[in-house]
Coordinates of N, CA and C in Angstrom, one line a residue:
X1 N 2.2 -99.1 111.6 CA 2.2 -97.7 110.8 C 1.5 -96.9 112.0
X2 N 2.2 -95.9 112.4 CA 1.9 -95.0 113.5 C 0.8 -94.1 112.9
X3 N -0.4 -93.8 113.4 CA -1.3 -92.8 113.1 C -1.4 -91.6 113.7
X4 N -1.2 -90.5 113.0 CA -1.3 -89.2 113.6 C -2.6 -88.6 113.8
X5 N -2.9 -87.8 114.9 CA -4.2 -87.4 115.1 C -4.6 -86.2 114.1
X6 N -5.7 -86.2 113.7 CA -5.9 -85.2 112.6 C -6.4 -83.9 113.3
X7 N -5.6 -82.7 113.4 CA -6.1 -81.5 114.1 C -7.3 -81.0 113.5
X8 N -8.3 -80.7 114.3 CA -9.5 -79.8 113.7 C -9.2 -78.6 113.5
X9 N -9.6 -77.9 112.5 CA -9.3 -76.6 112.3 C -10.6 -76.0 112.8
X10 N -10.1 -74.7 113.6 CA -11.4 -73.9 114.2 C -12.3 -73.3 113.1
X11 N -13.6 -73.3 113.2 CA -14.4 -72.8 112.2 C -14.2 -71.2 112.1
X12 N -14.0 -70.6 111.0 CA -13.8 -69.3 110.4 C -14.8 -68.5 110.9
X13 N -14.4 -67.5 111.6 CA -15.3 -66.2 112.0 C -15.7 -65.7 110.9
X14 N -17.2 -65.6 110.5 CA -18.0 -64.9 109.4 C -17.4 -63.5 109.6
X15 N -17.4 -62.7 110.4 CA -16.9 -61.4 110.4 C -15.7 -61.2 109.9
X16 N -14.7 -61.9 110.3 CA -13.2 -61.9 109.9 C -13.1 -62.2 108.6
X17 N -13.9 -63.3 108.2 CA -13.7 -63.6 106.7 C -14.4 -62.7 105.8
X18 N -15.3 -62.0 106.1 CA -15.9 -60.9 105.4 C -15.1 -59.8 105.2
X19 N -14.2 -59.4 106.4 CA -13.3 -58.4 106.3 C -12.0 -58.8 105.4
X20 N -11.5 -60.1 105.4 CA -10.7 -60.5 104.4 C -10.8 -60.4 103.1
X21 N -12.1 -60.9 102.6 CA -12.9 -60.8 101.5 C -12.8 -59.3 101.0
X22 N -13.2 -58.5 101.8 CA -13.3 -57.0 101.4 C -12.1 -56.3 101.3
X23 N -10.8 -57.0 101.7 CA -9.7 -56.2 101.3 C -9.2 -56.3 99.8
X24 N -9.9 -57.2 99.1 CA -9.8 -57.0 97.6 C -10.6 -56.2 97.0
X25 N -10.1 -55.1 96.4 CA -11.3 -53.9 95.7 C -11.6 -54.6 94.5
X26 N -12.9 -54.2 94.1 CA -13.3 -54.7 92.8 C -14.3 -53.7 92.3
X27 N -14.5 -53.9 91.0 CA -15.7 -53.1 90.4 C -16.8 -53.3 90.8
X28 N -17.9 -52.8 90.4 CA -19.4 -53.0 90.5 C -20.2 -53.0 89.0
X29 N -20.7 -53.9 89.0 CA -21.8 -53.9 87.6 C -23.2 -54.0 87.9
X30 N -23.9 -53.5 87.2 CA -25.5 -53.6 87.3 C -25.9 -54.8 86.3
X31 N -26.5 -55.7 86.7 CA -26.6 -56.7 86.0 C -28.5 -56.3 85.9
X32 N -28.8 -56.3 84.5 CA -30.3 -55.9 84.4 C -30.9 -56.4 82.9
X33 N -32.2 -56.4 83.1 CA -32.8 -56.8 82.0 C -34.5 -56.4 81.9
X34 N -35.1 -56.6 81.0 CA -36.5 -56.3 80.7 C -37.1 -57.7 80.6
X35 N -37.8 -58.0 81.9 CA -38.4 -59.5 81.9 C -40.0 -59.4 82.0
X36 N -40.4 -59.7 80.7 CA -42.0 -59.8 80.7 C -42.4 -58.3 80.8
X37 N -41.5 -57.2 80.1 CA -42.2 -56.0 80.4 C -41.6 -55.3 81.5
X38 N -41.0 -55.8 82.2 CA -40.7 -55.2 83.8 C -39.2 -55.1 83.7
X39 N -38.8 -54.0 84.3 CA -37.4 -53.6 84.5 C -36.8 -54.2 85.6
X40 N -35.6 -55.2 85.6 CA -35.3 -55.7 86.7 C -33.9 -55.7 86.8
X41 N -33.3 -55.6 88.1 CA -31.9 -55.4 88.0 C -31.2 -55.5 89.2
X42 N -30.0 -55.9 89.4 CA -29.5 -56.0 90.7 C -27.7 -55.3 90.6
X43 N -27.1 -55.2 91.7 CA -25.6 -54.7 91.7 C -24.8 -55.6 92.0
X44 N -23.8 -56.0 91.4 CA -22.7 -57.1 92.0 C -21.4 -56.6 91.8
X45 N -20.8 -56.9 92.8 CA -19.3 -56.5 93.0 C -18.5 -57.8 92.8
X46 N -18.9 -58.8 92.3 CA -18.2 -60.1 92.1 C -17.8 -60.4 90.4
X47 N -18.2 -59.4 89.6 CA -17.9 -59.6 88.3 C -16.4 -59.8 87.7
X48 N -16.1 -60.6 86.9 CA -14.8 -61.0 86.2 C -14.7 -61.5 85.0
X49 N -13.9 -61.1 84.3 CA -13.7 -61.8 83.0 C -13.3 -63.0 83.1
X50 N -13.6 -64.1 82.2 CA -13.1 -65.6 82.4 C -12.4 -65.8 81.3
X51 N -13.2 -65.7 79.7 CA -12.6 -66.2 78.9 C -12.6 -65.5 77.5
X52 N -11.5 -65.4 76.6 CA -11.6 -64.6 75.5 C -12.3 -65.4 74.3
X53 N -11.8 -66.6 74.3 CA -12.5 -67.3 73.3 C -12.7 -69.1 73.8
X54 N -13.9 -69.0 74.1 CA -15.1 -68.3 73.9 C -15.3 -67.4 74.6
X55 N -16.0 -66.1 74.4 CA -16.0 -64.8 75.4 C -16.9 -65.1 76.7
X56 N -16.5 -65.2 77.7 CA -17.1 -65.4 78.9 C -16.8 -64.5 80.1
X57 N -17.9 -64.2 80.8 CA -17.7 -63.5 82.1 C -18.6 -64.1 83.1
X58 N -18.2 -63.6 84.3 CA -19.0 -64.3 85.5 C -19.3 -63.1 86.5
X59 N -20.4 -63.5 87.3 CA -20.4 -62.8 88.6 C -21.2 -63.7 89.4
X60 N -21.3 -63.6 90.7 CA -22.1 -64.4 92.0 C -23.3 -63.8 92.5
X61 N -24.3 -64.4 92.8 CA -25.4 -63.9 93.5 C -25.8 -64.6 94.5
X62 N -26.1 -64.1 95.6 CA -26.5 -64.9 96.9 C -27.9 -65.9 96.6
X63 N -27.7 -67.1 97.3 CA -28.8 -68.0 96.8 C -30.0 -67.5 97.4
X64 N -30.0 -66.5 98.2 CA -31.2 -65.9 98.9 C -31.7 -64.6 98.2
X65 N -31.3 -64.3 96.9 CA -31.7 -63.2 96.3 C -33.3 -63.5 95.8
X66 N -34.1 -62.5 95.9 CA -35.3 -62.6 95.5 C -35.6 -62.0 94.1
X67 N -34.4 -61.4 93.6 CA -34.3 -60.8 92.0 C -34.1 -61.8 91.2
X68 N -32.8 -62.8 91.6 CA -32.3 -63.5 90.6 C -33.2 -64.6 89.9
X69 N -34.1 -65.0 90.7 CA -35.0 -66.0 90.2 C -35.9 -65.5 88.9
X70 N -36.3 -64.0 88.8 CA -36.9 -63.2 87.8 C -36.0 -63.0 86.8
X71 N -34.6 -62.3 87.0 CA -33.8 -62.0 86.3 C -33.1 -63.0 85.2
X72 N -33.1 -64.4 86.0 CA -32.5 -65.5 85.2 C -33.4 -65.8 84.0
X73 N -34.8 -65.3 84.0 CA -35.7 -65.7 82.7 C -35.3 -65.0 81.6
X74 N -34.8 -63.8 82.0 CA -34.6 -63.0 80.7 C -33.6 -63.9 79.6
X75 N -33.9 -63.5 78.3 CA -33.3 -64.0 77.3 C -31.7 -63.4 77.2
X76 N -31.8 -62.2 77.5 CA -30.3 -61.4 77.5 C -30.4 -60.8 78.8
X77 N -29.0 -60.5 79.2 CA -28.9 -59.8 80.4 C -27.8 -58.7 80.0
X78 N -28.0 -57.7 80.4 CA -27.2 -56.3 80.3 C -26.3 -56.2 81.3
X79 N -25.0 -56.2 81.5 CA -24.0 -56.0 82.3 C -23.4 -54.5 82.2
X80 N -23.5 -53.6 83.1 CA -22.8 -52.3 82.9 C -21.8 -51.8 84.0
X81 N -20.8 -51.6 83.6 CA -19.8 -51.4 84.8 C -19.9 -49.8 85.2
X82 N -20.3 -49.8 86.1 CA -20.5 -48.6 86.9 C -19.2 -47.6 87.0
X83 N -19.8 -46.5 86.7 CA -18.7 -45.3 86.6 C -18.6 -44.8 88.2
X84 N -17.3 -44.1 88.5 CA -17.2 -43.5 89.9 C -18.1 -42.7 90.2
X85 N -19.1 -42.1 89.3 CA -20.2 -41.4 90.0 C -21.3 -42.0 90.3
X86 N -21.4 -43.5 89.9 CA -22.5 -44.2 90.2 C -22.7 -44.7 91.6
X87 N -22.1 -44.3 92.8 CA -22.2 -44.7 93.9 C -24.0 -44.9 94.5
X88 N -24.5 -43.6 93.9 CA -25.9 -43.5 94.4 C -26.8 -44.6 93.5
X89 N -26.3 -44.8 92.3 CA -26.9 -45.8 91.6 C -26.9 -47.1 91.8
X90 N -25.6 -47.5 92.6 CA -25.4 -48.7 93.1 C -26.5 -48.9 94.3
X91 N -26.6 -48.0 95.2 CA -27.4 -48.0 96.3 C -28.8 -48.2 95.9
X92 N -29.2 -47.3 94.8 CA -30.7 -47.6 94.3 C -30.9 -48.6 93.4
X93 N -30.0 -49.5 93.2 CA -30.3 -51.0 92.6 C -30.4 -51.9 93.8
X94 N -30.0 -51.4 94.9 CA -30.0 -52.5 96.3 C -31.5 -52.1 96.8
X95 N -32.2 -51.0 96.4 CA -33.6 -50.7 96.9 C -34.7 -51.4 96.5
X96 N -35.8 -50.9 96.7 CA -37.0 -51.2 96.3 C -37.1 -51.5 94.7
X97 N -37.6 -52.7 94.4 CA -37.3 -53.2 92.8 C -38.1 -52.0 91.9
X98 N -39.3 -51.7 92.4 CA -39.9 -50.7 91.4 C -39.5 -49.3 91.2
X99 N -38.2 -49.1 92.1 CA -37.6 -47.7 92.0 C -36.0 -47.9 91.4
X100 N -35.7 -49.0 91.3 CA -34.3 -49.1 90.8 C -33.9 -48.4 89.6
X101 N -34.6 -48.3 88.7 CA -34.3 -47.6 87.4 C -34.9 -46.2 87.4
X102 N -35.5 -45.6 88.3 CA -36.0 -44.5 88.3 C -35.0 -43.2 88.1
X103 N -35.1 -42.5 87.0 CA -34.4 -41.3 86.7 C -32.9 -41.9 85.9
X104 N -32.8 -43.1 85.9 CA -31.7 -43.5 85.2 C -31.7 -43.5 84.0
X105 N -30.6 -42.8 82.9 CA -30.5 -43.1 81.6 C -30.1 -44.3 81.2
X106 N -31.0 -45.1 80.2 CA -30.4 -46.5 80.2 C -31.2 -46.7 78.7
X107 N -30.9 -47.8 78.1 CA -31.5 -48.4 77.0 C -31.6 -49.9 76.9
X108 N -32.8 -50.4 76.4 CA -33.1 -51.6 76.1 C -32.9 -52.2 74.8
X109 N -32.2 -53.2 74.8 CA -31.9 -53.9 73.4 C -33.3 -54.7 73.0
X110 N -33.0 -55.0 71.8 CA -33.9 -55.7 71.2 C -34.4 -57.1 72.0
X111 N -33.2 -57.6 72.5 CA -33.3 -58.8 73.5 C -33.7 -58.6 74.7
X112 N -33.8 -57.4 75.0 CA -34.4 -57.2 76.5 C -33.1 -56.7 77.3
X113 N -31.8 -56.8 77.0 CA -30.9 -56.7 77.8 C -31.0 -55.1 78.2
X114 N -30.5 -54.7 79.6 CA -30.8 -53.2 79.8 C -29.4 -52.8 80.2
X115 N -29.0 -51.7 79.4 CA -27.4 -51.0 79.6 C -27.7 -49.6 80.1
X116 N -26.9 -49.3 81.0 CA -26.6 -47.9 81.6 C -26.0 -47.2 80.5
X117 N -26.5 -45.7 80.1 CA -25.9 -45.1 79.2 C -24.5 -44.6 79.8
X118 N -24.3 -44.3 81.2 CA -23.2 -43.4 81.6 C -22.5 -44.6 82.1
X119 N -22.3 -45.9 81.7 CA -21.4 -47.1 82.0 C -20.0 -46.7 81.8
X120 N -19.1 -47.3 82.3 CA -17.5 -47.5 81.6 C -17.5 -48.4 80.3
X121 N -18.3 -49.4 80.6 CA -18.4 -50.7 79.4 C -19.8 -51.3 79.7
X122 N -20.1 -52.0 78.5 CA -21.2 -52.8 78.6 C -21.1 -54.2 78.1
X123 N -22.0 -55.1 78.4 CA -21.8 -56.4 78.1 C -23.3 -56.8 77.6
X124 N -23.6 -57.4 76.5 CA -24.9 -58.1 76.3 C -24.7 -59.5 76.3
X125 N -25.3 -60.2 77.3 CA -24.9 -61.5 77.4 C -26.2 -62.5 77.6
X126 N -25.9 -63.9 77.5 CA -26.6 -64.7 78.0 C -26.2 -65.9 79.0
X127 N -27.0 -66.3 79.7 CA -26.5 -67.4 80.8 C -26.1 -68.6 79.8
X128 N -24.5 -68.9 80.4 CA -23.9 -70.0 79.7 C -24.0 -71.1 80.8
X129 N -24.0 -71.0 82.1 CA -24.0 -72.1 83.0 C -24.1 -71.6 84.6
X130 N -24.7 -72.0 85.3 CA -24.9 -71.6 86.8 C -24.5 -72.8 87.7
X131 N -23.5 -72.4 88.6 CA -22.9 -73.1 89.7 C -23.3 -73.0 91.0
X132 N -24.0 -73.6 91.5 CA -24.1 -73.5 92.9 C -22.7 -73.5 93.8
X133 N -22.6 -72.6 94.6 CA -21.2 -72.5 95.2 C -21.4 -72.1 96.6
X134 N -21.8 -73.0 97.6 CA -22.3 -72.3 98.8 C -23.3 -71.7 99.1
X135 N -23.1 -70.4 99.6 CA -24.6 -69.8 99.8 C -24.6 -68.6 98.6
X136 N -24.0 -69.0 97.4 CA -24.0 -68.1 96.3 C -24.1 -69.1 95.2
X137 N -24.5 -68.5 94.0 CA -24.8 -69.1 92.8 C -23.6 -68.2 91.8
X138 N -22.6 -69.0 91.2 CA -21.7 -68.5 90.2 C -22.3 -68.3 88.8
X139 N -22.5 -67.5 88.2 CA -23.2 -67.3 87.0 C -22.1 -67.2 86.0
X140 N -22.1 -68.2 85.0 CA -21.2 -67.8 83.8 C -22.1 -67.4 82.4
X141 N -21.5 -66.3 82.1 CA -22.3 -65.6 80.9 C -21.4 -65.5 79.6
X142 N -22.2 -66.0 78.4 CA -21.5 -65.7 77.1 C -21.8 -64.3 76.7
X143 N -20.6 -63.5 76.2 CA -20.8 -62.2 75.8 C -21.1 -62.2 74.4
X144 N -22.3 -61.5 74.0 CA -22.6 -61.5 72.3 C -22.3 -60.1 72.1
X145 N -22.0 -59.1 72.7 CA -21.8 -57.7 72.3 C -21.3 -57.1 73.5
X146 N -20.3 -56.0 73.1 CA -19.8 -55.2 74.0 C -19.8 -53.6 73.5
X147 N -19.8 -52.8 74.4 CA -20.0 -51.4 74.4 C -19.3 -50.5 75.1
X148 N -19.3 -49.1 74.9 CA -18.6 -48.3 76.0 C -19.8 -47.1 76.1
X149 N -19.7 -46.8 77.3 CA -20.7 -45.7 77.8 C -19.8 -44.3 78.0
X150 N -20.5 -43.2 78.7 CA -20.0 -42.2 78.8 C -19.0 -42.0 80.0
X151 N -18.9 -43.2 80.8 CA -18.1 -43.0 82.0 C -16.6 -43.3 81.9
X152 N -15.9 -42.6 82.5 CA -14.6 -42.9 82.1 C -13.7 -43.7 83.2
X153 N -13.9 -43.4 84.3 CA -13.3 -44.3 85.5 C -14.4 -45.1 86.3
X154 N -14.1 -46.3 86.6 CA -14.9 -47.0 87.1 C -15.3 -46.9 88.7
X155 N -16.4 -47.3 89.2 CA -16.5 -47.3 90.6 C -15.8 -48.3 91.2
X156 N -15.3 -48.1 92.5 CA -14.4 -49.3 93.3 C -15.2 -49.4 94.6
X157 N -15.2 -50.8 94.7 CA -15.7 -51.5 96.1 C -14.7 -51.9 96.7
X158 N -14.5 -51.4 98.0 CA -13.4 -51.9 98.8 C -13.8 -51.5 100.2
X159 N -13.4 -52.8 101.1 CA -13.9 -52.9 102.4 C -15.3 -52.2 102.7
X160 N -16.2 -52.7 102.1 CA -17.6 -52.4 102.2 C -18.0 -50.9 101.8
X161 N -17.0 -50.1 101.2 CA -17.3 -48.9 101.1 C -16.9 -48.6 99.5
X162 N -17.1 -47.5 99.0 CA -17.1 -47.1 97.6 C -15.8 -46.0 97.6
X163 N -15.1 -46.1 96.3 CA -14.0 -45.3 96.6 C -13.7 -45.3 94.9
X164 N -12.6 -44.3 94.5 CA -12.2 -44.1 93.1 C -10.7 -44.3 93.0
X165 N -10.4 -44.6 91.7 CA -9.1 -44.9 91.3 C -8.3 -43.8 91.4
X166 N -7.1 -43.8 92.1 CA -6.1 -42.7 92.1 C -4.8 -43.3 91.5
X167 N -4.3 -42.9 90.3 CA -3.0 -43.4 89.8 C -2.0 -42.3 89.5
X168 N -2.1 -41.1 90.3 CA -1.1 -40.0 90.2 C 0.3 -40.7 90.7
X169 N 0.5 -41.6 91.6 CA 1.7 -41.9 91.7 C 2.4 -43.4 91.4
X170 N 1.6 -44.0 90.4 CA 1.8 -45.2 89.8 C 2.4 -45.0 88.6
X171 N 3.1 -46.2 88.1 CA 4.0 -46.2 87.0 C 2.8 -46.3 86.0
X172 N 2.7 -45.3 85.0 CA 1.6 -45.3 84.0 C 1.8 -46.2 82.7
X173 N 3.1 -47.1 82.7 CA 3.3 -47.7 81.8 C 2.6 -49.0 81.6
X174 N 2.4 -49.5 80.6 CA 1.5 -50.8 80.2 C 2.3 -51.9 81.0
X175 N 1.4 -52.9 81.4 CA 2.2 -53.9 81.8 C 2.8 -54.7 80.7
X176 N 3.9 -55.3 81.2 CA 5.0 -56.1 80.0 C 5.0 -57.4 80.7
X177 N 4.3 -58.4 80.5 CA 4.2 -59.7 81.2 C 3.0 -60.5 81.1
X178 N 2.9 -61.3 82.1 CA 1.8 -62.5 81.9 C 1.0 -62.2 83.2
X179 N -0.4 -62.2 83.2 CA -1.5 -62.3 84.1 C -2.1 -63.5 83.7
X180 N -2.4 -64.3 85.0 CA -3.3 -65.4 84.6 C -2.7 -66.4 83.9
X181 N -1.5 -66.6 83.6 CA -0.7 -67.4 82.6 C -1.0 -67.0 81.2
X182 N -1.4 -65.7 81.0 CA -1.6 -65.4 79.4 C -0.8 -63.8 79.4
X183 N -0.4 -63.6 78.1 CA 0.1 -62.4 77.8 C -0.8 -61.5 78.1
X184 N -0.1 -60.2 78.6 CA -0.9 -59.0 78.6 C -1.2 -58.2 77.6
X185 N -2.3 -57.8 77.2 CA -2.4 -57.2 75.7 C -1.8 -55.7 76.1
X186 N -0.5 -55.5 75.2 CA 0.1 -54.4 75.5 C -0.3 -53.1 74.9
X187 N -1.5 -53.5 73.9 CA -2.1 -52.4 73.2 C -1.3 -51.8 71.9
X188 N -2.0 -51.1 71.2 CA -1.3 -50.7 69.6 C -0.3 -49.8 69.8
X189 N -0.2 -48.9 71.0 CA 0.8 -47.9 71.3 C 1.9 -48.5 71.8
X190 N 2.1 -49.8 72.0 CA 3.4 -50.5 72.6 C 4.3 -50.6 71.5
X191 N 5.5 -50.1 71.9 CA 6.7 -50.1 70.7 C 7.1 -51.5 70.5
X192 N 7.3 -51.9 69.1 CA 7.9 -53.1 68.7 C 9.3 -53.3 69.5
X193 N 9.5 -54.7 69.8 CA 10.6 -55.0 70.3 C 11.7 -55.2 69.1
X194 N 13.1 -55.3 69.2 CA 13.8 -55.7 68.2 C 13.6 -56.9 67.7
X195 N 13.3 -57.9 68.3 CA 12.8 -59.2 68.0 C 11.4 -59.0 66.9
X196 N 10.7 -58.1 67.3 CA 9.5 -58.1 66.6 C 9.7 -57.2 65.0
X197 N 10.6 -56.4 65.3 CA 10.9 -55.5 64.1 C 12.0 -56.3 63.2
X198 N 12.6 -57.3 63.7 CA 13.5 -57.8 62.8 C 12.7 -58.8 61.5

């Protein structure tokens, strides 16, 4: 049997990889809690929904984070989807720990989750599982309660900068199909098909 030489792939350039990752736009969430009476929080652009049944979401945090070891001690974590006027808030959450919540309207639940009043949506969660993945930890969270804030449109993080949603020239109709292998929720305003009505 003839053996073929294995071609060695060149190492990925980290800057090129970061740029490629940045091509995918995402929202930003504040992950926050009151831990032993101290407000603690971070901003994360890696938030994603995972499962409806059971209700799970996730985000990733760098293994070098000095805040996550404190935050993970909380009984409950509050996740707040930042609104499009929260660009300053996002920068504030990345600043000095003692100033991260200065001047921000928020509430603390009885379980210690911290939720921003002006968020687009909020999630009261507990840690379900942590998975070390390279230089990050994937944090899988069980959702116990959801809510909405005063924010209308989410903040968008794209190519290492903030942006806003613009849908003026897009088809406003709800999706009619499948994403992630599951039916898209068409909403209550979707008209019944002839088969549904029969």
